Coordinates of C-alpha atoms and ligand atoms in Angstrom, one line a residue:
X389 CA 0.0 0.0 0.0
X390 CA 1.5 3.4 -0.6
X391 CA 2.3 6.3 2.0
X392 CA -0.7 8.2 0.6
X393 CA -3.2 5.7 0.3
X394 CA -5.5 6.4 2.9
X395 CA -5.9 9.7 2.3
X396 CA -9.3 10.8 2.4
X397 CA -11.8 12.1 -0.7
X398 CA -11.7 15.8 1.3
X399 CA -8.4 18.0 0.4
X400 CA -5.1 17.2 2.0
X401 CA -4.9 20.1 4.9
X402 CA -0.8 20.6 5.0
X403 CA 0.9 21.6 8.2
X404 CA 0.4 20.4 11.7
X405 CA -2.3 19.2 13.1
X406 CA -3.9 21.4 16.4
X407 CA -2.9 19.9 19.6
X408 CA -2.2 21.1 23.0
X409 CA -0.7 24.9 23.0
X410 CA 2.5 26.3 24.8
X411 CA 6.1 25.5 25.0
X412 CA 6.1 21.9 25.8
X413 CA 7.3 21.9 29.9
X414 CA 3.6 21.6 30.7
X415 CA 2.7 18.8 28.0
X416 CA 5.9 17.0 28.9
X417 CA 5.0 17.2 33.0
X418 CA 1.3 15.9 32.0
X419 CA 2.9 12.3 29.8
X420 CA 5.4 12.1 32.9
X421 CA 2.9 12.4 35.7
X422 CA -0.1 10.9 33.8
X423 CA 0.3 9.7 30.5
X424 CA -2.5 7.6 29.7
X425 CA -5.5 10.0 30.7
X426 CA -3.0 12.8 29.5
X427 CA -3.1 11.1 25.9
X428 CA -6.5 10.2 26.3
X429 CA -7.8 13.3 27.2
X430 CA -5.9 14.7 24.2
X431 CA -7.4 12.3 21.9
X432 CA -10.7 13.3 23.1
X433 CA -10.2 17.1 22.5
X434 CA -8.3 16.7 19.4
X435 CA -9.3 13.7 17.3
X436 CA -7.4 11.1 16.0
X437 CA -4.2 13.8 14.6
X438 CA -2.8 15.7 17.4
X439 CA 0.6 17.5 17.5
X440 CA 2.1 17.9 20.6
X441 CA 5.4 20.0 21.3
X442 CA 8.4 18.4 23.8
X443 CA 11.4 19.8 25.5
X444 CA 14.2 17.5 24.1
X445 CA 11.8 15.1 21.6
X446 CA 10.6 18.2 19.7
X447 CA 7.4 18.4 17.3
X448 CA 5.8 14.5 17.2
X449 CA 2.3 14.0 15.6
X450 CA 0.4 11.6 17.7
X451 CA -1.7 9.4 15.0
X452 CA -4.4 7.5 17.1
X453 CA -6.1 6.1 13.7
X454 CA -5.5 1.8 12.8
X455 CA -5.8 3.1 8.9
X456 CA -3.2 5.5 9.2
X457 CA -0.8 3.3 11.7
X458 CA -1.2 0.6 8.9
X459 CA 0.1 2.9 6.4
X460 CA 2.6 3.8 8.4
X461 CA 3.7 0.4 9.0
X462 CA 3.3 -1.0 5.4
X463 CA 4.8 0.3 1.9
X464 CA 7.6 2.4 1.4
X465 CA 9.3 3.6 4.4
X466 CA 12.0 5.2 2.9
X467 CA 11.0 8.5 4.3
X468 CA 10.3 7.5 8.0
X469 CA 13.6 6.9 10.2
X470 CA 13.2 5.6 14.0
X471 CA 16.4 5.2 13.9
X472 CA 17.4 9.1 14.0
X473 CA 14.5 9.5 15.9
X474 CA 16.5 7.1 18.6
X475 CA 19.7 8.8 18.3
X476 CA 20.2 10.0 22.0
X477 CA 20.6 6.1 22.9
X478 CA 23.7 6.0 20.6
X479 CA 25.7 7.2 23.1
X480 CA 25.4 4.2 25.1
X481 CA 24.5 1.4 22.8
X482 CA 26.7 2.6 20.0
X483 CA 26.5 3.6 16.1
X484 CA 25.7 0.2 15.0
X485 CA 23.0 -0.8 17.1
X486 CA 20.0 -1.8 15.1
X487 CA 17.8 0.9 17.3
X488 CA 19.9 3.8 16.1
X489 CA 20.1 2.7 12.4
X490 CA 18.3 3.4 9.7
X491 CA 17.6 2.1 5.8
X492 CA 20.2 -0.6 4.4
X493 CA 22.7 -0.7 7.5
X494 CA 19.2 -1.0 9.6
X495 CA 18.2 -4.0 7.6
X496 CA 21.2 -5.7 7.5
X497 CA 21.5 -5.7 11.4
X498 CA 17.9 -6.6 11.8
X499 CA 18.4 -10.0 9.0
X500 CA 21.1 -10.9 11.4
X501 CA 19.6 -10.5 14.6
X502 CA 15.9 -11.8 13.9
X503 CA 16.5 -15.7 13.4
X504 CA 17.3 -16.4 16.8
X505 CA 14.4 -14.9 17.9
X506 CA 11.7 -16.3 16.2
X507 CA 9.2 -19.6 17.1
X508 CA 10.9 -22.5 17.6
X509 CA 14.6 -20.6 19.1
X510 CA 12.1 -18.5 21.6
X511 CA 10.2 -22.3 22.3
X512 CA 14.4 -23.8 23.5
X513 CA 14.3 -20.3 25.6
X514 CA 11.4 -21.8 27.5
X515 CA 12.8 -24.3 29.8
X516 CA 15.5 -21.5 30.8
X517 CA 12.9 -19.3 31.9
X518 CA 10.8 -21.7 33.6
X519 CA 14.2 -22.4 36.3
X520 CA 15.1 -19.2 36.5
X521 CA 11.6 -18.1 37.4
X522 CA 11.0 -21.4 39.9
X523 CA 14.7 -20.2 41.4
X524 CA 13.3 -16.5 42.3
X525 CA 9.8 -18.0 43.6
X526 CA 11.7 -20.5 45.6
X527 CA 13.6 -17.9 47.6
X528 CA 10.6 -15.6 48.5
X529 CA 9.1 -16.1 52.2
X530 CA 6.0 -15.6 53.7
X531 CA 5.6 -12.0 54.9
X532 CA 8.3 -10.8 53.0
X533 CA 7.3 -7.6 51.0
X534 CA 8.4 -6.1 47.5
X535 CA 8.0 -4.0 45.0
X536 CA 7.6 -7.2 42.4
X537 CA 9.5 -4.4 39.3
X538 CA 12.3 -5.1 40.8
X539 CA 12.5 -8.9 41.7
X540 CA 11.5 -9.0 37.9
X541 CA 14.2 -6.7 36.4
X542 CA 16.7 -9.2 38.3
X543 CA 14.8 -12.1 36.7
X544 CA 14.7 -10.6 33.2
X545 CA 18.5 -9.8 33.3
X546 CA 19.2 -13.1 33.7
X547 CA 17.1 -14.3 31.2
X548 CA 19.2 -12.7 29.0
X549 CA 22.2 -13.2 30.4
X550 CA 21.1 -16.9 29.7
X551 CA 19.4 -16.6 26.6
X552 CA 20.7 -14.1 24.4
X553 CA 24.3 -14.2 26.1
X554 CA 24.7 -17.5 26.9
X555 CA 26.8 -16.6 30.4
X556 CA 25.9 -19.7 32.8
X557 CA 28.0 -18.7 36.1
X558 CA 26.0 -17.4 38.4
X559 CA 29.0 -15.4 39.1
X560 CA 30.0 -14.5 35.7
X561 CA 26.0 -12.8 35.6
X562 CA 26.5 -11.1 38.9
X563 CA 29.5 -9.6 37.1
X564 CA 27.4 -9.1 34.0
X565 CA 24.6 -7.5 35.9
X566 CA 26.2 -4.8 38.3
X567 CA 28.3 -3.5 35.3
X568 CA 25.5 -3.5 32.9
X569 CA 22.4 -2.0 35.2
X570 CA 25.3 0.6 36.6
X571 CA 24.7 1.8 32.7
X572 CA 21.3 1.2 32.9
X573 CA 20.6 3.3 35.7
X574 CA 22.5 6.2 34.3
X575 CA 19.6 6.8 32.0
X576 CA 19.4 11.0 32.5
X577 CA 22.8 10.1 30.1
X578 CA 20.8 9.2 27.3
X579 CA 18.8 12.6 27.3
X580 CA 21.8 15.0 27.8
X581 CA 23.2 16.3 24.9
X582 CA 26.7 15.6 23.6
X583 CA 28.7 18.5 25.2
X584 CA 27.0 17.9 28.3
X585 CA 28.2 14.0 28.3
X586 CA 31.6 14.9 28.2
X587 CA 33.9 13.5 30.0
X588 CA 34.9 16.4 32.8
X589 CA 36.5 14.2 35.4
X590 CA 35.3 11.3 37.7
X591 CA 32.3 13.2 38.9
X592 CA 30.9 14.7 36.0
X593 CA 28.0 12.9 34.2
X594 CA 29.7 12.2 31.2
X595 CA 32.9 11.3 33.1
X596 CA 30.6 8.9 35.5
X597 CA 28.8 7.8 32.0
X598 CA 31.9 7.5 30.4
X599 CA 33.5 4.7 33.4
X600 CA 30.7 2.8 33.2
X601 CA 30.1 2.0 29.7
X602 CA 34.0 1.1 30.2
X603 CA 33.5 -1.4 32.8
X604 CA 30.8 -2.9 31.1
X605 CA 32.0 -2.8 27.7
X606 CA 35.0 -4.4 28.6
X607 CA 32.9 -7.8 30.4
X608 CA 30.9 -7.7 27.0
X609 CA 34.1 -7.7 24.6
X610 CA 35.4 -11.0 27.3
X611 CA 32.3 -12.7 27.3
X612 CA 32.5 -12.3 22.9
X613 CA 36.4 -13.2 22.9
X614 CA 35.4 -16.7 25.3
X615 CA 32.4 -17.4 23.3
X616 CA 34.1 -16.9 20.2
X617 CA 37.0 -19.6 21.4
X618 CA 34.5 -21.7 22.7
X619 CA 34.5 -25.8 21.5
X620 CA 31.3 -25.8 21.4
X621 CA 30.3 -22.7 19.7
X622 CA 28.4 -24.5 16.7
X623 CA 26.2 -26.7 18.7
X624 CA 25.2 -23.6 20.9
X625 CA 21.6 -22.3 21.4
X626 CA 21.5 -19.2 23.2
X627 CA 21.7 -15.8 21.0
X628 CA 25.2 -14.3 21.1
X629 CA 26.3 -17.9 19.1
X630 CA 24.0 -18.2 16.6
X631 CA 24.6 -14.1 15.9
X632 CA 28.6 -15.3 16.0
X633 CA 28.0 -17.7 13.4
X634 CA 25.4 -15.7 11.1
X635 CA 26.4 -14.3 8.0
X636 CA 25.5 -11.3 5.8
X637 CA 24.4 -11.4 2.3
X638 CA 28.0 -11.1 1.5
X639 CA 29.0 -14.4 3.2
X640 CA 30.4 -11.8 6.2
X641 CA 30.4 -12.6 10.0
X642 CA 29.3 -10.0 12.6
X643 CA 32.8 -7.8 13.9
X644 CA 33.0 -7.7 17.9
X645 CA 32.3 -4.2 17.6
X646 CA 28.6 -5.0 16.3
X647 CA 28.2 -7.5 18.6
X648 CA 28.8 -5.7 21.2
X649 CA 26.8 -2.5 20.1
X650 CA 23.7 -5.4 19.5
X651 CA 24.2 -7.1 22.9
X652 CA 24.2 -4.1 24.5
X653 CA 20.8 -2.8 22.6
X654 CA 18.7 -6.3 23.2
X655 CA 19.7 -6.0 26.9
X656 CA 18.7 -2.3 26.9
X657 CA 15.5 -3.1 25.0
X658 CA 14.5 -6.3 26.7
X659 CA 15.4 -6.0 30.2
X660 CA 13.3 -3.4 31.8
X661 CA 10.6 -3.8 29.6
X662 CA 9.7 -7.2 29.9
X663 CA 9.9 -6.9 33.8
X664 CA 7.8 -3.8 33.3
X665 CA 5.3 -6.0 31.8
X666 CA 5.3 -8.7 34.5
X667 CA 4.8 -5.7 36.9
X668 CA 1.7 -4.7 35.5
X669 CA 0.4 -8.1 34.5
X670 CA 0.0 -8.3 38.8
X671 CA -0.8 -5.2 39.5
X672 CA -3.7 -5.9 37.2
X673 CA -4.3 -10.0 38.4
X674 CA -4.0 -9.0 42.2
X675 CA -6.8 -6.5 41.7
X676 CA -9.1 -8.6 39.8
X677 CA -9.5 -11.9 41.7
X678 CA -12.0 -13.4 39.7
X679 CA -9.5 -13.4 37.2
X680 CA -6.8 -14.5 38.7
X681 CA -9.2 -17.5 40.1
X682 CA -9.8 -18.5 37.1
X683 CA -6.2 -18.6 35.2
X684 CA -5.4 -20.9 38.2
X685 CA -7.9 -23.3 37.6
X686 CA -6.9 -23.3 33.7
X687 CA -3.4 -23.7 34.5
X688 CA -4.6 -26.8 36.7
X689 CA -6.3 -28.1 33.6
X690 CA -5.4 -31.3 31.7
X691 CA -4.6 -28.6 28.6
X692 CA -2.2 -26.5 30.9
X693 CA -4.3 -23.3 30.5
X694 CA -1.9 -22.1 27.7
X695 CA -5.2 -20.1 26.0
X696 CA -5.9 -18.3 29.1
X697 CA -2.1 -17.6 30.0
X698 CA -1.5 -16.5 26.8
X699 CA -4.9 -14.3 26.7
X700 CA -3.7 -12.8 29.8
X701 CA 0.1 -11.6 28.3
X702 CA -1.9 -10.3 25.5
X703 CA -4.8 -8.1 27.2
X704 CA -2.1 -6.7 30.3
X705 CA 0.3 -5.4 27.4
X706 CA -3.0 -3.9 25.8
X707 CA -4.3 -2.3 29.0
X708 CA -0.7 -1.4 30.6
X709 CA 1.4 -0.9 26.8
X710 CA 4.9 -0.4 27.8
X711 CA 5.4 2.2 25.5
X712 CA 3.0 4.4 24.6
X713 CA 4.1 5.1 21.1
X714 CA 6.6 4.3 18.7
X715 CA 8.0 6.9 16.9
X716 CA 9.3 7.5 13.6
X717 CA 10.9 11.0 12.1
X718 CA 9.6 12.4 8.4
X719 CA 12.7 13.1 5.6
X720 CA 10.2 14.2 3.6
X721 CA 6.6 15.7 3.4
X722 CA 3.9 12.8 4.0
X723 CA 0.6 12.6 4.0
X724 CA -0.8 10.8 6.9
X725 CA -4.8 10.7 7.5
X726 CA -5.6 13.8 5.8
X727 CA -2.8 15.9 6.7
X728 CA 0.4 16.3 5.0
X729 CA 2.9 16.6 7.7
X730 CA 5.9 18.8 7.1
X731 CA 9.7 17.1 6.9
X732 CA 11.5 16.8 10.2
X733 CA 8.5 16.0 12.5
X734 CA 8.5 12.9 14.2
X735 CA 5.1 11.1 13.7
X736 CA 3.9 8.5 17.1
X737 CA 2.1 5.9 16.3
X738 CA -0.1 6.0 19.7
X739 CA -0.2 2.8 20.8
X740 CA -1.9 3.7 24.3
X741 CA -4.7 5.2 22.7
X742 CA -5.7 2.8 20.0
X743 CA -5.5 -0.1 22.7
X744 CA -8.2 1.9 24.4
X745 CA -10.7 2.7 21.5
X746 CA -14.1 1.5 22.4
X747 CA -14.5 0.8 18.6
X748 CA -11.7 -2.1 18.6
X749 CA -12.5 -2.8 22.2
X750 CA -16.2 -2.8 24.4
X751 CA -15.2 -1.4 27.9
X752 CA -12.1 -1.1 26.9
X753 CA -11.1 0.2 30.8
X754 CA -11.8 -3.8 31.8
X755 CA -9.1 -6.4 32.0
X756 CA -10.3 -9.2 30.4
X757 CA -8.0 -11.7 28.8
X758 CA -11.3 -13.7 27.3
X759 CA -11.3 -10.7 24.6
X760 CA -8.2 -12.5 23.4
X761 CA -9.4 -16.1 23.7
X762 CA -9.2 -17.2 20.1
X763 CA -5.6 -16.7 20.1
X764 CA -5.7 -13.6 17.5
X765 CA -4.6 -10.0 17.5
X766 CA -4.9 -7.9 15.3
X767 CA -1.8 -5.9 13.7
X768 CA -2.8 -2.4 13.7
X769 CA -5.1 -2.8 16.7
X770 CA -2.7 -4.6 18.9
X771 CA 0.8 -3.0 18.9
X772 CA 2.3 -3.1 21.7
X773 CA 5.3 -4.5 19.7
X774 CA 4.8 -1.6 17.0
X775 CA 5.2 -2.5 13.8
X776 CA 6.4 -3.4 10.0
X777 CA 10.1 -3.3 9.5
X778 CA 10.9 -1.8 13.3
X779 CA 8.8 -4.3 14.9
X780 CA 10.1 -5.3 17.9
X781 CA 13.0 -8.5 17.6
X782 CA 11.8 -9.6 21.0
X783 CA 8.3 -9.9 20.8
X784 CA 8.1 -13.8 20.9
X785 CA 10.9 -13.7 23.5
X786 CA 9.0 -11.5 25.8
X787 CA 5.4 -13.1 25.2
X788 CA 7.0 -16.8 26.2
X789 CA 8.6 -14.9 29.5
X790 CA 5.8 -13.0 30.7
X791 CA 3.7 -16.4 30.0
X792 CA 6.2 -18.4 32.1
X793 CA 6.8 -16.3 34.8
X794 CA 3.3 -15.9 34.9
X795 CA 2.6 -19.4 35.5
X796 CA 5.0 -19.9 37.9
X797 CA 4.6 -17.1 40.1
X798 CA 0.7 -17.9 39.9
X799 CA 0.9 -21.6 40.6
X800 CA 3.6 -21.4 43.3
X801 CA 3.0 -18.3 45.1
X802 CA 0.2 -16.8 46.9
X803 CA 0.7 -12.7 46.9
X804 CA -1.4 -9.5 48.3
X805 CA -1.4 -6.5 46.5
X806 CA -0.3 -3.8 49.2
X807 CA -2.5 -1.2 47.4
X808 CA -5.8 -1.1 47.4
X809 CA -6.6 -0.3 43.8
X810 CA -4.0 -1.0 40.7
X811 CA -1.6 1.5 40.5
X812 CA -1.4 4.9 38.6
X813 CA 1.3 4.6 35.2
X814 CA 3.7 7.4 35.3
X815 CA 6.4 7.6 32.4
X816 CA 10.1 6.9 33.8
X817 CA 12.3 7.8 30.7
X818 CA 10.5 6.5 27.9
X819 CA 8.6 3.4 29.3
X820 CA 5.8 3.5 31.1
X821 CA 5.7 1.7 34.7
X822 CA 3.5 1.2 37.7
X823 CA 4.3 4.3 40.4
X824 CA 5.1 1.9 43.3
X825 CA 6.4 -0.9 41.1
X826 CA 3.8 -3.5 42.5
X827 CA 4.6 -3.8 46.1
X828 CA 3.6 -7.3 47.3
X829 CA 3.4 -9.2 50.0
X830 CA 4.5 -13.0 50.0
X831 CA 1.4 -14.7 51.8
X832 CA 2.7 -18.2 51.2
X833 CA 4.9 -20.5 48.6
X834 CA 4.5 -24.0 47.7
Ligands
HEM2100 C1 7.3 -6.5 27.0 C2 8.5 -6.4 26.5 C3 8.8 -5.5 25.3 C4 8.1 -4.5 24.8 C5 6.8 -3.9 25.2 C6 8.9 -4.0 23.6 C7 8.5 -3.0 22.8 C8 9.2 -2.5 21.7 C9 8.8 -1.5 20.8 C10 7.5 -0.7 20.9 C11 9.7 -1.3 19.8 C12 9.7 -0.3 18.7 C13 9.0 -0.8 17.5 C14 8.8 0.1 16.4 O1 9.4 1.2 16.3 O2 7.9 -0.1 15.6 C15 10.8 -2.3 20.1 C16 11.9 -2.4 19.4 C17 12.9 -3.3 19.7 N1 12.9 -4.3 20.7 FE1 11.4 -4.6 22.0 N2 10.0 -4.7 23.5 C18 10.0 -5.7 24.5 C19 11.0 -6.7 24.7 C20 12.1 -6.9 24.0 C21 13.1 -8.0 24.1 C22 13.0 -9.1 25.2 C23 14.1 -7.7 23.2 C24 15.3 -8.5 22.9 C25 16.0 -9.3 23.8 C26 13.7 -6.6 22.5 C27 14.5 -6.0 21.4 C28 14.1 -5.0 20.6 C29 14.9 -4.5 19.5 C30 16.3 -5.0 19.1 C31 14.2 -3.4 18.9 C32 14.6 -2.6 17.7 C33 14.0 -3.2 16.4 C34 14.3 -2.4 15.2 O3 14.6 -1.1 15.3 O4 14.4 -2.9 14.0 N3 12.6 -6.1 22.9 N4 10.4 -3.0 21.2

């Protein structure tokens, strides 16, 4: 389909859409403090085209239309680049990360990393997930209290560390996981801008940035160099070797250089996220009991509940979407819904918004994984993942790991929400998470 296919029978208004007025601190405190009813309200006001102006992310377009996000999403992309719209993270995951590139360098990174991650690689991952999830439950105790965000970034790091690195010490992903969160954490780094991230002495941000990425570059280049030497590198499963023996189109093998720029990218992208997910997933079942009733007793099935589980992955990233919109920045004039939008203006698929139209879904405040029953999504209605050639490369990965953790967690542990209604989503850089993280309290483990 081409860029301008949906475009109306009515004239093609050019410029930017209207949107909420002023300089962009008080839009930009709203999507921190409140983002969904922020959006929402928005989309109310403003229909389904609303331009909104940021400190830092500039002019975006929100685009809260399935027709137009299909557009989008399908055809000639040529003109939209997400990856210079994701330049501030090339500072830390560096200029050959897949997020930061665009066009023919994006694809070719993208051809390499997507094998490993599809079906039946993601269906191996399973069984890692399952122990490292029955090893977290298995240390909780009754009366001990949490936020549960936290217990799961610790369990999503090692499910990389296992499955996409391949590291196996516990003590070796220890290693792995102070260096590489130390980075993580620094994460005001990725929104300074470059004369600000220089490297002014031990104390200064960029000089404190700067050690960092040092420290943990220099574990990821080791854990390459070992892997790399290893005797059984060809009968390996995990991600890091099958990437080291994947070739281009040329017959060429990764360099370290872009394996480390791509480890360092699928940590940043899958880490937080997926625990983020988990997070709200019971935030949402500890609130909703009949609900959670009820996955138990499918999970107890002879079938193993996998429709219900699965439902329930698919209607928390709905409800709680971990991003609210993907984002993509116009070369060129483009005419999206009506409206030809000027060059240079990022365009945002809003994800948060479509998830909640009462035309796609009835109620669509409820949680209620029997809306996903039948097993299907569909594309431009469900994104949590975004879409076409950006999709996410993790998708299967994190769908299998919320489901697993999910099940384990449910059929092991019995847990009380320590708030008494699900918890308001604030924006903490650019995911959205629960306010408290989920605090818990262990009632009892079997
Ligand atoms: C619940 C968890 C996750 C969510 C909600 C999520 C969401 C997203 C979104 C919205 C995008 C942008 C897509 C677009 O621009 O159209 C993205 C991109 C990406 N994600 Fe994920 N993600 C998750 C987990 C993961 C995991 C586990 C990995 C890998 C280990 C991963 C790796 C990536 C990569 C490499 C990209 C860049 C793709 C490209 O630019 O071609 N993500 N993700």
């Amino acid at each position: 389909m081409s860029a301008t296919a949906s475009a109306p029978a009515h004239p093609v208004r050019r410029g930017l859409p209207p949107g909420p007025r002023g300089f962009g601190a008080r839009s930009f405190y709203l999507l921190a403090q409140r983002p969904l009813e922020t959006l929402l309200a928005w989309h109310a006001r403003y229909g389904d085209l609303f331009t909104v102006r940021l400190p830092v992310f500039g002019t975006g377009v929100y685009v809260a239309d399935p027709q137009a996000i299909r557009d989008l999403h399908t055809g000639d992309q040529s003109d939209l680049r997400a990856g210079e719209a994701n330049a501030p993270l090339g500072g830390v995951l560096g200029d050959r990360s897949v997020l930061v590139l665009d066009g023919a360098e994006h694809l070719r990174q993208r051809r390499l990393l997507l094998p490993p991650f599809q079906g039946s690689a993601v269906r191996a991952f399973r069984t890692v997930i399952r122990d490292v999830a029955e090893r977290e439950v298995g240390r909780w105790r009754p009366g001990e209290r949490f936020a549960l965000r936290e217990r799961m970034r610790a369990l999503t790091f090692e499910v990389i560390a296992r499955a996409v690195f391949g590291v196996e010490r516990q003590e070796r992903i220890e290693r792995l996981r102070r260096a590489l969160v130390a980075v993580l954490d620094a994460q005001y780094a990725f929104l300074l801008p470059d004369r600000l991230l220089r490297d002014l002495g031990r104390l200064s941000p960029g000089g404190v940035v700067r050690r960092r990425l040092q420290a943990a570059d220099a574990l990821l280049y080791e854990e390459i160099a070992r892997r790399r030497g290893a005797d059984d590198l060809e009968e390996r499963a995990d991600v890091l070797s099958l990437l080291l023996r994947a070739r281009d189109e040329d017959g060429e093998p990764m360099t370290d250089g872009e394996l480390r720029d791509e480890l360092m990218t699928m940590l940043l992208a899958g880490h937080e996220t997926t625990a983020t997910g988990l997070a709200f997933a019971f935030d949402l079942l500890l609130h909703a009991p009949a609900t959670l009733a009820r996955l138990r007793e499918e999970l107890a099935s002879s079938d193993g509940g996998e429709a219900y589980l699965d439902a329930t992955v698919t209607e928390t990233l709905r409800l709680r979407p971990v991003i609210d919109a993907n984002q993509r920045r116009l070369t060129q004039p483009r005419v999206v819904a009506g409206w030809e939008l000027p060059a240079g203006v990022s365009v945002y698929p809003a994800i948060a918004i479509v998830h909640r139209r009462p035309d796609l879904y009835p109620e669509p405040e409820a949680f209620r994984p029997e809306r996903f029953l039948d097993g299907r999504t569909e594309s431009y209605a469900w994104l949590p993942f975004g879409g076409g050639i950006r999709r996410c490369i993790g998708a299967a990965l994190a769908q299998a790991e919320m489901a697993e953790v999910i099940r384990t967690v449910a059929t092991r542990a019995e847990l009380r929400a320590q708030r008494p209604a699900t918890e308001q989503v604030v924006m903490r850089g650019v995911t959205l998470v629960p306010r408290h993280g989920t605090p818990v309290e262990v009632a009892h483990v079997r």
